[in-house]
């Protein structure tokens, strides 16, 4: 059986609190795995350690054959993992579209030349991004597709959650982590 994500002996403590205690876990391609546990049992900590927010005290993380233990957020993005956060991290004054694009900013060309001079390429990149964002929003909440430039501040919590999932998916990850 092939393995997409694997952890071996993953441990993390905060002072005297052992949040992860030698966790061995494997996720296969196309597998859907639920992490169930009471409040404070370490679910968020697990996500934070494998996505580079916290460093592990011990253990290894491999993804798609590469060792990504304590890798940076950029590396995690590049290997194809993306996530949502337990507490919303949307920027409320920004539009639905801008919030979704935050999930793709490492792929967009941010060069001065590209943005100011290569106007045709810039326009094409924008149009591709817009089409991709629209297609994702259509899947999760079709009524929002014509409101992509409205600020997310006006959306109910359920739609904000949907937009966060779209933001995690815009980078076409191999593994989506939903906290
Ligand atoms: N940054 C931190 N500093 C100190 N302690 C932390 C930190 N993050 C998590 N903890 C502690 O680690 C333990 C695991 O917390 P974690 O948030 O991972 O649990 P959880 O399973 O996600 O809980 P919940 O179901 O409430 O979301 C808890 O005791 C928590 O207080
Ligand atoms: Mg949590």
PDB file of C-alpha atoms in Angstrom, residues 27-173:
ATOM      1  CA  UNK A  27      -2.628   8.345   5.312  1.00  0.00           C
ATOM      2  CA  UNK A  28      -2.855   6.674   1.908  1.00  0.00           C
ATOM      3  CA  UNK A  29      -3.631   8.531  -1.343  1.00  0.00           C
ATOM      4  CA  UNK A  30      -7.395   9.084  -1.700  1.00  0.00           C
ATOM      5  CA  UNK A  31      -7.965   8.054   1.904  1.00  0.00           C
ATOM      6  CA  UNK A  32     -10.260  10.095   4.144  1.00  0.00           C
ATOM      7  CA  UNK A  33      -9.194   9.873   7.779  1.00  0.00           C
ATOM      8  CA  UNK A  34     -10.976  11.412  10.758  1.00  0.00           C
ATOM      9  CA  UNK A  35      -9.053  12.386  13.887  1.00  0.00           C
ATOM     10  CA  UNK A  36     -11.343  12.085  16.871  1.00  0.00           C
ATOM     11  CA  UNK A  37     -10.520  13.049  20.438  1.00  0.00           C
ATOM     12  CA  UNK A  38     -11.746  15.212  23.311  1.00  0.00           C
ATOM     13  CA  UNK A  39     -10.809  18.876  23.767  1.00  0.00           C
ATOM     14  CA  UNK A  40      -7.106  19.232  24.360  1.00  0.00           C
ATOM     15  CA  UNK A  41      -6.211  15.783  23.062  1.00  0.00           C
ATOM     16  CA  UNK A  42      -3.764  17.180  20.490  1.00  0.00           C
ATOM     17  CA  UNK A  43      -5.599  17.276  17.160  1.00  0.00           C
ATOM     18  CA  UNK A  44      -4.730  20.892  16.368  1.00  0.00           C
ATOM     19  CA  UNK A  45      -1.209  20.386  17.673  1.00  0.00           C
ATOM     20  CA  UNK A  46      -0.794  17.517  15.230  1.00  0.00           C
ATOM     21  CA  UNK A  47      -1.800  19.795  12.332  1.00  0.00           C
ATOM     22  CA  UNK A  48       0.439  22.573  13.624  1.00  0.00           C
ATOM     23  CA  UNK A  49       3.451  20.276  13.886  1.00  0.00           C
ATOM     24  CA  UNK A  50       3.079  18.704  10.439  1.00  0.00           C
ATOM     25  CA  UNK A  51       2.458  22.053   8.706  1.00  0.00           C
ATOM     26  CA  UNK A  52       5.491  23.814  10.133  1.00  0.00           C
ATOM     27  CA  UNK A  53       3.796  26.070  12.677  1.00  0.00           C
ATOM     28  CA  UNK A  54       5.384  24.235  15.633  1.00  0.00           C
ATOM     29  CA  UNK A  55       8.539  22.176  15.522  1.00  0.00           C
ATOM     30  CA  UNK A  56       8.409  18.564  16.703  1.00  0.00           C
ATOM     31  CA  UNK A  57      10.364  17.567  19.812  1.00  0.00           C
ATOM     32  CA  UNK A  58      10.893  14.080  18.395  1.00  0.00           C
ATOM     33  CA  UNK A  59       9.825  11.931  15.478  1.00  0.00           C
ATOM     34  CA  UNK A  60       9.677  12.169  11.688  1.00  0.00           C
ATOM     35  CA  UNK A  61       7.128  13.316   9.134  1.00  0.00           C
ATOM     36  CA  UNK A  62       7.299  12.113   5.543  1.00  0.00           C
ATOM     37  CA  UNK A  63       5.043  13.266   2.725  1.00  0.00           C
ATOM     38  CA  UNK A  64       4.952  11.734  -0.712  1.00  0.00           C
ATOM     39  CA  UNK A  65       8.322  10.135  -0.074  1.00  0.00           C
ATOM     40  CA  UNK A  66      10.069  13.290   1.165  1.00  0.00           C
ATOM     41  CA  UNK A  67      11.187  14.004   4.716  1.00  0.00           C
ATOM     42  CA  UNK A  68       9.304  17.150   5.740  1.00  0.00           C
ATOM     43  CA  UNK A  69       9.977  17.035   9.473  1.00  0.00           C
ATOM     44  CA  UNK A  70      10.007  20.632  10.750  1.00  0.00           C
ATOM     45  CA  UNK A  71       9.799  21.940   7.181  1.00  0.00           C
ATOM     46  CA  UNK A  72       8.768  25.553   6.578  1.00  0.00           C
ATOM     47  CA  UNK A  73       5.255  26.554   5.597  1.00  0.00           C
ATOM     48  CA  UNK A  74       6.532  27.256   2.098  1.00  0.00           C
ATOM     49  CA  UNK A  75       7.900  23.725   1.743  1.00  0.00           C
ATOM     50  CA  UNK A  76       4.676  22.235   3.085  1.00  0.00           C
ATOM     51  CA  UNK A  77       2.785  24.216   0.439  1.00  0.00           C
ATOM     52  CA  UNK A  78       5.170  23.108  -2.286  1.00  0.00           C
ATOM     53  CA  UNK A  79       4.937  19.398  -1.447  1.00  0.00           C
ATOM     54  CA  UNK A  80       1.148  19.646  -1.599  1.00  0.00           C
ATOM     55  CA  UNK A  81      -0.349  19.878   1.874  1.00  0.00           C
ATOM     56  CA  UNK A  82      -2.861  22.540   2.752  1.00  0.00           C
ATOM     57  CA  UNK A  83      -5.078  23.154   5.721  1.00  0.00           C
ATOM     58  CA  UNK A  84      -7.826  25.125   7.353  1.00  0.00           C
ATOM     59  CA  UNK A  85      -7.615  26.548  10.848  1.00  0.00           C
ATOM     60  CA  UNK A  86      -9.825  25.798  13.806  1.00  0.00           C
ATOM     61  CA  UNK A  87     -10.186  29.530  14.387  1.00  0.00           C
ATOM     62  CA  UNK A  88     -11.043  31.492  11.276  1.00  0.00           C
ATOM     63  CA  UNK A  89      -8.109  33.215   9.658  1.00  0.00           C
ATOM     64  CA  UNK A  90      -9.994  35.111   6.994  1.00  0.00           C
ATOM     65  CA  UNK A  91      -9.249  38.778   6.505  1.00  0.00           C
ATOM     66  CA  UNK A  92     -12.717  40.247   7.009  1.00  0.00           C
ATOM     67  CA  UNK A  93     -12.335  43.516   5.041  1.00  0.00           C
ATOM     68  CA  UNK A  94     -10.969  41.658   2.016  1.00  0.00           C
ATOM     69  CA  UNK A  95     -13.182  40.124  -0.644  1.00  0.00           C
ATOM     70  CA  UNK A  96     -14.026  36.454  -1.043  1.00  0.00           C
ATOM     71  CA  UNK A  97     -11.732  36.386  -4.077  1.00  0.00           C
ATOM     72  CA  UNK A  98      -8.793  38.039  -2.295  1.00  0.00           C
ATOM     73  CA  UNK A  99      -9.118  35.695   0.666  1.00  0.00           C
ATOM     74  CA  UNK A 100      -9.085  32.677  -1.622  1.00  0.00           C
ATOM     75  CA  UNK A 101      -6.071  34.039  -3.505  1.00  0.00           C
ATOM     76  CA  UNK A 102      -4.099  34.227  -0.251  1.00  0.00           C
ATOM     77  CA  UNK A 103      -4.032  30.426  -0.500  1.00  0.00           C
ATOM     78  CA  UNK A 104      -2.309  30.695  -3.857  1.00  0.00           C
ATOM     79  CA  UNK A 105      -0.005  33.671  -3.409  1.00  0.00           C
ATOM     80  CA  UNK A 106       3.169  31.593  -3.551  1.00  0.00           C
ATOM     81  CA  UNK A 107       2.276  30.567  -7.078  1.00  0.00           C
ATOM     82  CA  UNK A 108       1.366  34.011  -8.387  1.00  0.00           C
ATOM     83  CA  UNK A 109       3.952  36.141 -10.113  1.00  0.00           C
ATOM     84  CA  UNK A 110       4.616  39.115  -7.864  1.00  0.00           C
ATOM     85  CA  UNK A 111       7.443  40.663  -9.866  1.00  0.00           C
ATOM     86  CA  UNK A 112       7.312  44.373 -10.585  1.00  0.00           C
ATOM     87  CA  UNK A 113       8.024  43.780 -14.270  1.00  0.00           C
ATOM     88  CA  UNK A 114       5.270  41.190 -14.546  1.00  0.00           C
ATOM     89  CA  UNK A 115       2.683  43.323 -12.787  1.00  0.00           C
ATOM     90  CA  UNK A 116       3.461  46.698 -14.337  1.00  0.00           C
ATOM     91  CA  UNK A 117       4.844  45.895 -17.750  1.00  0.00           C
ATOM     92  CA  UNK A 118       3.669  42.429 -18.828  1.00  0.00           C
ATOM     93  CA  UNK A 119       0.059  43.501 -18.699  1.00  0.00           C
ATOM     94  CA  UNK A 120      -1.164  40.751 -21.019  1.00  0.00           C
ATOM     95  CA  UNK A 121       0.399  37.994 -18.901  1.00  0.00           C
ATOM     96  CA  UNK A 122      -0.881  39.643 -15.753  1.00  0.00           C
ATOM     97  CA  UNK A 123      -4.393  39.781 -17.175  1.00  0.00           C
ATOM     98  CA  UNK A 124      -4.212  36.105 -18.168  1.00  0.00           C
ATOM     99  CA  UNK A 125      -3.025  35.096 -14.707  1.00  0.00           C
ATOM    100  CA  UNK A 126      -5.831  37.076 -13.127  1.00  0.00           C
ATOM    101  CA  UNK A 127      -8.421  35.488 -15.413  1.00  0.00           C
ATOM    102  CA  UNK A 128      -7.144  31.983 -14.630  1.00  0.00           C
ATOM    103  CA  UNK A 129      -7.214  32.718 -10.894  1.00  0.00           C
ATOM    104  CA  UNK A 130     -10.697  34.170 -11.149  1.00  0.00           C
ATOM    105  CA  UNK A 131     -12.000  31.136 -13.046  1.00  0.00           C
ATOM    106  CA  UNK A 132     -10.412  28.734 -10.539  1.00  0.00           C
ATOM    107  CA  UNK A 133     -11.836  30.613  -7.541  1.00  0.00           C
ATOM    108  CA  UNK A 134     -15.269  30.779  -9.164  1.00  0.00           C
ATOM    109  CA  UNK A 135     -15.261  27.046  -9.911  1.00  0.00           C
ATOM    110  CA  UNK A 136     -14.385  26.217  -6.305  1.00  0.00           C
ATOM    111  CA  UNK A 137     -16.967  28.549  -4.798  1.00  0.00           C
ATOM    112  CA  UNK A 138     -19.560  27.080  -7.147  1.00  0.00           C
ATOM    113  CA  UNK A 139     -18.942  23.653  -5.592  1.00  0.00           C
ATOM    114  CA  UNK A 140     -19.373  24.823  -2.013  1.00  0.00           C
ATOM    115  CA  UNK A 141     -21.962  27.616  -2.294  1.00  0.00           C
ATOM    116  CA  UNK A 142     -23.282  28.468  -5.788  1.00  0.00           C
ATOM    117  CA  UNK A 143     -25.076  31.590  -4.536  1.00  0.00           C
ATOM    118  CA  UNK A 144     -21.699  33.197  -3.788  1.00  0.00           C
ATOM    119  CA  UNK A 145     -20.208  32.941  -7.274  1.00  0.00           C
ATOM    120  CA  UNK A 146     -21.538  36.339  -8.290  1.00  0.00           C
ATOM    121  CA  UNK A 147     -20.378  37.939  -5.044  1.00  0.00           C
ATOM    122  CA  UNK A 148     -16.664  37.143  -5.260  1.00  0.00           C
ATOM    123  CA  UNK A 149     -15.721  40.795  -4.771  1.00  0.00           C
ATOM    124  CA  UNK A 150     -17.872  41.312  -1.673  1.00  0.00           C
ATOM    125  CA  UNK A 151     -16.009  41.510   1.646  1.00  0.00           C
ATOM    126  CA  UNK A 152     -16.197  38.313   3.688  1.00  0.00           C
ATOM    127  CA  UNK A 153     -17.241  40.394   6.717  1.00  0.00           C
ATOM    128  CA  UNK A 154     -20.818  40.282   5.416  1.00  0.00           C
ATOM    129  CA  UNK A 155     -20.967  36.490   5.206  1.00  0.00           C
ATOM    130  CA  UNK A 156     -22.479  34.166   7.816  1.00  0.00           C
ATOM    131  CA  UNK A 157     -20.078  31.799   9.615  1.00  0.00           C
ATOM    132  CA  UNK A 158     -21.031  28.805   7.487  1.00  0.00           C
ATOM    133  CA  UNK A 159     -20.057  30.639   4.289  1.00  0.00           C
ATOM    134  CA  UNK A 160     -16.818  31.897   5.837  1.00  0.00           C
ATOM    135  CA  UNK A 161     -15.980  28.280   6.604  1.00  0.00           C
ATOM    136  CA  UNK A 162     -16.673  27.363   2.992  1.00  0.00           C
ATOM    137  CA  UNK A 163     -14.405  30.159   1.776  1.00  0.00           C
ATOM    138  CA  UNK A 164     -11.621  28.903   4.037  1.00  0.00           C
ATOM    139  CA  UNK A 165     -11.943  25.472   2.460  1.00  0.00           C
ATOM    140  CA  UNK A 166     -11.821  27.062  -1.015  1.00  0.00           C
ATOM    141  CA  UNK A 167      -8.673  28.916   0.041  1.00  0.00           C
ATOM    142  CA  UNK A 168      -7.090  25.650   1.112  1.00  0.00           C
ATOM    143  CA  UNK A 169      -8.086  23.974  -2.163  1.00  0.00           C
ATOM    144  CA  UNK A 170      -7.029  26.703  -4.610  1.00  0.00           C
ATOM    145  CA  UNK A 171      -3.443  25.401  -4.475  1.00  0.00           C
ATOM    146  CA  UNK A 172      -4.702  21.948  -5.639  1.00  0.00           C
ATOM    147  CA  UNK A 173      -3.108  20.129  -2.685  1.00  0.00           C
TER     148      UNK A 173
END
